[in-house]
Short mmCIF file of C-alpha atoms in Angstrom, two decimals:
data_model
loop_
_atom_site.label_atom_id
_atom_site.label_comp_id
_atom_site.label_asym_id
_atom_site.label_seq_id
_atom_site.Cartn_x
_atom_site.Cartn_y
_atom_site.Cartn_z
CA UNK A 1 29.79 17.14 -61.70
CA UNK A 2 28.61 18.35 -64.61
CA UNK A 3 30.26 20.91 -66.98
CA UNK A 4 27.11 22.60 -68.49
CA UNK A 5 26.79 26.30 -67.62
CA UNK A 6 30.15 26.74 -67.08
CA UNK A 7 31.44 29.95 -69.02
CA UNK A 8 33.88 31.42 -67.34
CA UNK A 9 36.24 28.31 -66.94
CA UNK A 10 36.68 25.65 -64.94
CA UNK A 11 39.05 26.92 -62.36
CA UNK A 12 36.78 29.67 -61.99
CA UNK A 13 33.29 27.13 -61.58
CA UNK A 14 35.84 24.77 -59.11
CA UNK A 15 36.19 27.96 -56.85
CA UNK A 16 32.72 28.59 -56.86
CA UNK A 17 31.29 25.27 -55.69
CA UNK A 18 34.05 25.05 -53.13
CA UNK A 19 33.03 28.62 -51.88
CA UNK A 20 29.47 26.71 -51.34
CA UNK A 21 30.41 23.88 -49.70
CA UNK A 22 33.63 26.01 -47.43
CA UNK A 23 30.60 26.23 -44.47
CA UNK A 24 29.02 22.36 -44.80
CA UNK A 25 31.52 19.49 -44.09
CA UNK A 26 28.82 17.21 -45.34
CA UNK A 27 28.79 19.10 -48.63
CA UNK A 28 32.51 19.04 -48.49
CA UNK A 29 32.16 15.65 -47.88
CA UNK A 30 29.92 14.79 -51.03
CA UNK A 31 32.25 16.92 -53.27
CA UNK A 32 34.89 14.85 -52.60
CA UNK A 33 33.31 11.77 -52.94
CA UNK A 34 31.67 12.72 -56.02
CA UNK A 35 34.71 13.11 -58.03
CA UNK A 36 35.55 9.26 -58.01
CA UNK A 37 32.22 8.47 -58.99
CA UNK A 38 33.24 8.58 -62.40
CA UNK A 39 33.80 5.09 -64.46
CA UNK A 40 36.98 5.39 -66.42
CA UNK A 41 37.64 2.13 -69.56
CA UNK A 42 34.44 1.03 -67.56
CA UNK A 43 35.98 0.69 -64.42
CA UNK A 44 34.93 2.59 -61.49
CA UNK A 45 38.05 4.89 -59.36
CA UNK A 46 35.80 4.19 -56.13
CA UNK A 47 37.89 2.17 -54.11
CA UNK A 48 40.71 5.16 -54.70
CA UNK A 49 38.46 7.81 -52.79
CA UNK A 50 38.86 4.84 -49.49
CA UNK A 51 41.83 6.39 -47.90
CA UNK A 52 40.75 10.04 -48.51
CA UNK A 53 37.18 10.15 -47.34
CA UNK A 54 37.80 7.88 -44.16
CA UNK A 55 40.30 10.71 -43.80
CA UNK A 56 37.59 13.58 -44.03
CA UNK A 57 35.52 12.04 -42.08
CA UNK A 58 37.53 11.73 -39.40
CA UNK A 59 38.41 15.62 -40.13
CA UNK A 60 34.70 16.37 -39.41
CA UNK A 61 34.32 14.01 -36.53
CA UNK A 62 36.99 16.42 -34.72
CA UNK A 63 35.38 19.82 -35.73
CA UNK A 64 38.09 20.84 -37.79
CA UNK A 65 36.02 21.63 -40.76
CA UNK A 66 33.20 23.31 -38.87
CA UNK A 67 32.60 26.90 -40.07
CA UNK A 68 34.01 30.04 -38.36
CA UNK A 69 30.83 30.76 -37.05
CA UNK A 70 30.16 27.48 -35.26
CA UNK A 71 30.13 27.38 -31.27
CA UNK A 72 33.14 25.95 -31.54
CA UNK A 73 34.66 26.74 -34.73
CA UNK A 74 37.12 24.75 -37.32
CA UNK A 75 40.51 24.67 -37.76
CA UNK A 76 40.74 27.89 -40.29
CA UNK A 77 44.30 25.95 -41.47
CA UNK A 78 43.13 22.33 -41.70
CA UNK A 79 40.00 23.73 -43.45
CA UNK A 80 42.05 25.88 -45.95
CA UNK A 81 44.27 22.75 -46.81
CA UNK A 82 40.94 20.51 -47.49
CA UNK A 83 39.63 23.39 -49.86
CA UNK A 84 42.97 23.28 -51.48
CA UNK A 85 42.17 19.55 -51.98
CA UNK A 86 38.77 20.02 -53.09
CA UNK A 87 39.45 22.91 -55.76
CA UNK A 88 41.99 20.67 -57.83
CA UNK A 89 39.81 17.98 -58.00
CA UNK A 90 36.39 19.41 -58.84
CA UNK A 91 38.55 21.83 -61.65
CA UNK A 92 40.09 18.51 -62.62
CA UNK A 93 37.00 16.74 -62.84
CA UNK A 94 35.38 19.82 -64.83
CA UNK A 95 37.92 19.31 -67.48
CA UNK A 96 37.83 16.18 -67.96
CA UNK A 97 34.31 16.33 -68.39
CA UNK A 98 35.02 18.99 -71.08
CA UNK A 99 34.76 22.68 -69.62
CA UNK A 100 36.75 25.32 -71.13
CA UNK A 101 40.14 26.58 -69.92
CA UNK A 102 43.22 25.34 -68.93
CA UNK A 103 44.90 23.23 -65.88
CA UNK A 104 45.29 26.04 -63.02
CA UNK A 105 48.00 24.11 -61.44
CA UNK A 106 50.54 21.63 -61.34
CA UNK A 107 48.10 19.48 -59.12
CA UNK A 108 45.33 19.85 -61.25
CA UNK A 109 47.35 18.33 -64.00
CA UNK A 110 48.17 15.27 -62.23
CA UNK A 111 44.63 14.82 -61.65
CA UNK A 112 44.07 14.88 -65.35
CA UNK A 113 46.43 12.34 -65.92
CA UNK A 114 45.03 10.11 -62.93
CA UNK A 115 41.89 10.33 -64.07
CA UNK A 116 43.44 9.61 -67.88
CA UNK A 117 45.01 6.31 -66.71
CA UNK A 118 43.73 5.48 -62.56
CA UNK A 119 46.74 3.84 -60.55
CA UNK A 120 47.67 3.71 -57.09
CA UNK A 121 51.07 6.12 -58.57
CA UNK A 122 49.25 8.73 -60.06
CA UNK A 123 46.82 8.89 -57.42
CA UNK A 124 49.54 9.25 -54.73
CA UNK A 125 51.51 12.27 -57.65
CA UNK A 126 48.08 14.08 -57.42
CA UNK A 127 46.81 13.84 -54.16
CA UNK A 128 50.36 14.98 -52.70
CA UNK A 129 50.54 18.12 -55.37
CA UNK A 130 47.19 19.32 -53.99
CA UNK A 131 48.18 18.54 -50.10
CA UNK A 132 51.64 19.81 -50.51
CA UNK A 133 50.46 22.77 -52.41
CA UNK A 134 47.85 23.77 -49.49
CA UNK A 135 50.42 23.05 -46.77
CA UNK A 136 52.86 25.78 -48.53
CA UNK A 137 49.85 28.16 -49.57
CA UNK A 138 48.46 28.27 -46.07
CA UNK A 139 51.77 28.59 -43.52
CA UNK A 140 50.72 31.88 -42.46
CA UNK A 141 47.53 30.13 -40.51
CA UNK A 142 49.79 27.97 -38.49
CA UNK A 143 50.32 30.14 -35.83
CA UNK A 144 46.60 30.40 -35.17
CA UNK A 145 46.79 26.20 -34.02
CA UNK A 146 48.13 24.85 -30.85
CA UNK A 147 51.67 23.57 -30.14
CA UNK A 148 50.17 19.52 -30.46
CA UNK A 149 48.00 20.64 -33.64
CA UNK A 150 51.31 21.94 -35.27
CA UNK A 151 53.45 18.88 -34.47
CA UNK A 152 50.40 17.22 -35.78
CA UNK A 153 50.22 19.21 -39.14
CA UNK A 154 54.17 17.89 -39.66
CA UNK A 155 53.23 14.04 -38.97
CA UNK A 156 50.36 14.12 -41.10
CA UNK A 157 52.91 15.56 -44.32
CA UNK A 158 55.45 13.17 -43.50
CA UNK A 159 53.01 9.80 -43.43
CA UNK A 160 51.63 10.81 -46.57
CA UNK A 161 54.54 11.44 -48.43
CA UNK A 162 56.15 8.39 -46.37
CA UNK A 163 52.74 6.53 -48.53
CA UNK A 164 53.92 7.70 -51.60
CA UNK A 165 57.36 6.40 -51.18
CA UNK A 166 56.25 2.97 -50.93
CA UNK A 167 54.71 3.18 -54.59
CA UNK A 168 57.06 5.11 -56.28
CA UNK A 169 60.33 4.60 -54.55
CA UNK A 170 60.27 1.25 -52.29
CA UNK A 171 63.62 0.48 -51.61
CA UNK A 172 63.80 3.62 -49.44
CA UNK A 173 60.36 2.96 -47.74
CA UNK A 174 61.46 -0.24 -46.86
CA UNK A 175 64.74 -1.15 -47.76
CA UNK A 176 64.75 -4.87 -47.88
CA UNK A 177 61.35 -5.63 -47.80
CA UNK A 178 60.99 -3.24 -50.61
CA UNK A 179 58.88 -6.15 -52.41
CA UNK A 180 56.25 -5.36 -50.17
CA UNK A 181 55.73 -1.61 -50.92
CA UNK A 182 52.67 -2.01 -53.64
CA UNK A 183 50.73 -4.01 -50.67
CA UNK A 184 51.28 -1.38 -48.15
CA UNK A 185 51.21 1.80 -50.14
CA UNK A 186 48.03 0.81 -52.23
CA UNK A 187 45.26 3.74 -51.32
CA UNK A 188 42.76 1.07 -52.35
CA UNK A 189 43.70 -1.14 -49.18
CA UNK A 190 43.76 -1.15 -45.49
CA UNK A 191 47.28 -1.39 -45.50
CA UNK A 192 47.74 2.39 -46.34
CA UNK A 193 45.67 3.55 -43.31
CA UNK A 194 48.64 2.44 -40.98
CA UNK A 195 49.94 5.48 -42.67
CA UNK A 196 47.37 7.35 -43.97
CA UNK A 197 45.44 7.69 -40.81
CA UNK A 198 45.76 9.72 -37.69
CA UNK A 199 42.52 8.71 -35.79
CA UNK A 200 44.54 6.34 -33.35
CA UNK A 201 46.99 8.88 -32.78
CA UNK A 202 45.22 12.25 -31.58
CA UNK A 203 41.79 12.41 -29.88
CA UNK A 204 38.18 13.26 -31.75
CA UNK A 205 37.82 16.29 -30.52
CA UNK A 206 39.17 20.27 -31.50
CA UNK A 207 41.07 22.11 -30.23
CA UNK A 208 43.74 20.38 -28.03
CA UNK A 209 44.69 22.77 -25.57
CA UNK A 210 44.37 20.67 -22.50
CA UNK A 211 47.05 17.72 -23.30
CA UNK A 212 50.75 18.07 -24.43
CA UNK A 213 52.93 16.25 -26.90
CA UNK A 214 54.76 14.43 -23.93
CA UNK A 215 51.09 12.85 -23.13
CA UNK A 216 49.88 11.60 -26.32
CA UNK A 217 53.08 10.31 -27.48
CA UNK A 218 53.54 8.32 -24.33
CA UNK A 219 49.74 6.53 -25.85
CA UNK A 220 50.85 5.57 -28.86
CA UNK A 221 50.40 1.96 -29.59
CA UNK A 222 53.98 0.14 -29.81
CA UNK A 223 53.64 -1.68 -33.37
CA UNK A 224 53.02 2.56 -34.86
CA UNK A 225 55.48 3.64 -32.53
CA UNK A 226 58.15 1.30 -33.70
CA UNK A 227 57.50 1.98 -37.16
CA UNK A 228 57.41 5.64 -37.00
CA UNK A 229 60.98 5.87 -35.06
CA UNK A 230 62.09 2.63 -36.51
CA UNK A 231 61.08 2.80 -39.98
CA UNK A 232 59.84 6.39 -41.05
CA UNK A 233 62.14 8.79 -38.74
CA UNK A 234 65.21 7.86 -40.32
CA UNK A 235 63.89 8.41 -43.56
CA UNK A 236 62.66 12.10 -43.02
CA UNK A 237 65.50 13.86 -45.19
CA UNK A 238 65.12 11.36 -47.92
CA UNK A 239 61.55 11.52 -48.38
CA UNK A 240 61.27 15.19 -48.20
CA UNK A 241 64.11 15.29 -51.09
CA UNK A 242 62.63 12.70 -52.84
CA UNK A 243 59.10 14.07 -53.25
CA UNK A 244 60.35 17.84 -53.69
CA UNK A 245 62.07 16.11 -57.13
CA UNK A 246 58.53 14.01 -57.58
CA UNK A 247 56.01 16.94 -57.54
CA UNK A 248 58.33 19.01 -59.01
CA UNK A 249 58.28 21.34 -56.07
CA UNK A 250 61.62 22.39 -54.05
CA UNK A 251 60.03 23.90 -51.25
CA UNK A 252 59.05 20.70 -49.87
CA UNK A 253 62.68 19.97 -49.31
CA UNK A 254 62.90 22.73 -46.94
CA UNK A 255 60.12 21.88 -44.75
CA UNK A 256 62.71 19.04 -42.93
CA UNK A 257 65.91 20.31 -41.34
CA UNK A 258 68.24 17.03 -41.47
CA UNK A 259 65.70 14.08 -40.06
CA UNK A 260 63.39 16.78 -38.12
CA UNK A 261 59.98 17.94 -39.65
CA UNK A 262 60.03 21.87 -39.16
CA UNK A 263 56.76 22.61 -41.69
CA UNK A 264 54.25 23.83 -38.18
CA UNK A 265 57.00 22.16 -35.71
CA UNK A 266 60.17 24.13 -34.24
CA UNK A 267 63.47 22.77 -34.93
CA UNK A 268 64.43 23.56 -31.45
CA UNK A 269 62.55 21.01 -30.35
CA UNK A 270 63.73 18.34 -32.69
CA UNK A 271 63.85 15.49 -29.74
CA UNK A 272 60.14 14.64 -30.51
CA UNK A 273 61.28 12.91 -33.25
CA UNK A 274 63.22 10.58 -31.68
CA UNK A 275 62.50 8.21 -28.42
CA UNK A 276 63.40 6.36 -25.68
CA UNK A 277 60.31 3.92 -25.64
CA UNK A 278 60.09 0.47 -27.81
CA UNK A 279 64.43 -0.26 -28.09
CA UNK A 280 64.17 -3.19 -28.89
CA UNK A 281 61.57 -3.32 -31.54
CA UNK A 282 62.77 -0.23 -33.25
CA UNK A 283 66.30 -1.81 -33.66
CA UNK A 284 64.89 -4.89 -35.31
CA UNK A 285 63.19 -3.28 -37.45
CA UNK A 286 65.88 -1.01 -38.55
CA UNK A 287 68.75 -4.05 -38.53
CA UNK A 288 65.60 -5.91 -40.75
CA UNK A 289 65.26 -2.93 -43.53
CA UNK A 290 69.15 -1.69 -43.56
CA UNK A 291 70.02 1.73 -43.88
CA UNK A 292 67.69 4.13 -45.86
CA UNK A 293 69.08 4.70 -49.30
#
């Protein structure tokens, strides 16, 4: 992305290609990819963009960033939350390329400083700002989603800052095994999709108003099932604590209630978080890791 041309700022230029691309998911798409085409101490940051665009694909393979005036439209809050995405990077990539004016916000920032000095850390610190700060700019869509969608808005938060746990703090990721957390967490690997992605979880398709929570929890594969209630459930108030003191944003401590998401998802229904399914594998697991600390 070039800076030439741009003189009103780069915040200001960021908004305005986004505003282009807001009714094209495939121009959303190439915006986002082309911010890690960059080369930084001659090494490309394309393997970093792996996790993110398999993500945004999948985001356009369900409709949810088709344009208001599609037959069947987009999600107007899982569309609003990608823009928030795409805004910090292009601005951050705009800077760095030398336009005029100054980080608009904490997010862009930590994009600076992952694109200073690329790790799997500071890609985790930035990506989370900008998802974290369009999940808290854009709560007042929520109630325009489906009960499943919701519950679905609350898993996706939790997995990702569940990813950025295993970097930064892996000893309560993973407790004993905290060794393994740079394998896992790395958004440069596989690994991180187990997390990362929610394609074998909810169908291709938007919206969901024929099925119910009950349903597509009962089809979750075991080995994800165990490690979200074995592994990532009890963690819930930890994480959320953890990364509120990470991004150096409080609200995101408020958006659990003890170990129950409540972001899109009502508290009074807290028993989704827990299960009856998979005992036995879920207390291994737990007896394996220890308690989360």
């Amino acid at each position: 992305m070039s800076s030439r041309g741009v003189s009103a700022g780069a915040a200001h230029r960021a908004g305005e290609l986004v505003a282009v691309a807001r009714d094209d998911p495939a121009l959303r798409l190439r915006l986002a990819a082309q911010f890690y085409d960059r080369r930084v101490a001659a090494r490309s940051i394309r393997p970093y963009r792996r996790a993110e665009i398999a993500f945004m694909r999948w985001q356009i393979q369900r409709g949810l960033l088709a344009p208001a005036s599609a037959a069947t439209p987009g999600s107007p809050w899982w569309r609003a939350v990608n823009e928030s995405l795409l805004r910090d990077t292009v601005e951050a990539d705009l800077l760095s390329n030398g336009a005029s004016g100054e980080p608009s916000t904490t997010a862009v920032r930590h994009w600076l400083a992952f694109l200073r000095r690329p790790a799997p850390e500071a890609w985790y610190r930035a990506h989370n700002a900008s998802i974290v700060a369009g999940y808290l700019n854009n709560r007042g869509l929520v109630a325009l989603e489906t009960p499943l969608e919701r519950f679905f808005m609350d898993v996706a938060l939790l997995r990702v800052l569940y990813a950025h746990s295993l970097l930064r703090r892996p000893k309560l990721a993973l407790g004993r095994l905290a060794v393994l957390g740079a394998l896992l967490g790395d958004p440069r690997r596989r690994a991180a999709d187990l997390f990362l992605s929610l394609q074998n979880v909810l169908p291709d398709r938007y919206p969901l108003a024929d099925l119910t929570i009950e349903t597509v929890l009962a089809q979750e594969n075991r080995l994800a099932r165990v490690f979200d209630y074995g592994v990532i459930s009890t963690r819930i108030e930890l994480l959320y604590r953890y990364a509120a003191a990470d991004l150096d944003e409080p609200r995101v401590s408020t958006l659990c209630n003890g170990q129950c998401p409540v972001y899109a998802w009502p508290y009074e229904y807290c028993h989704v978080w827990r299960t009856n399914r998979s005992q036995l594998g879920i207390a291994f697991i737990r007896a394996l890791l220890g308690p989360p600390h």
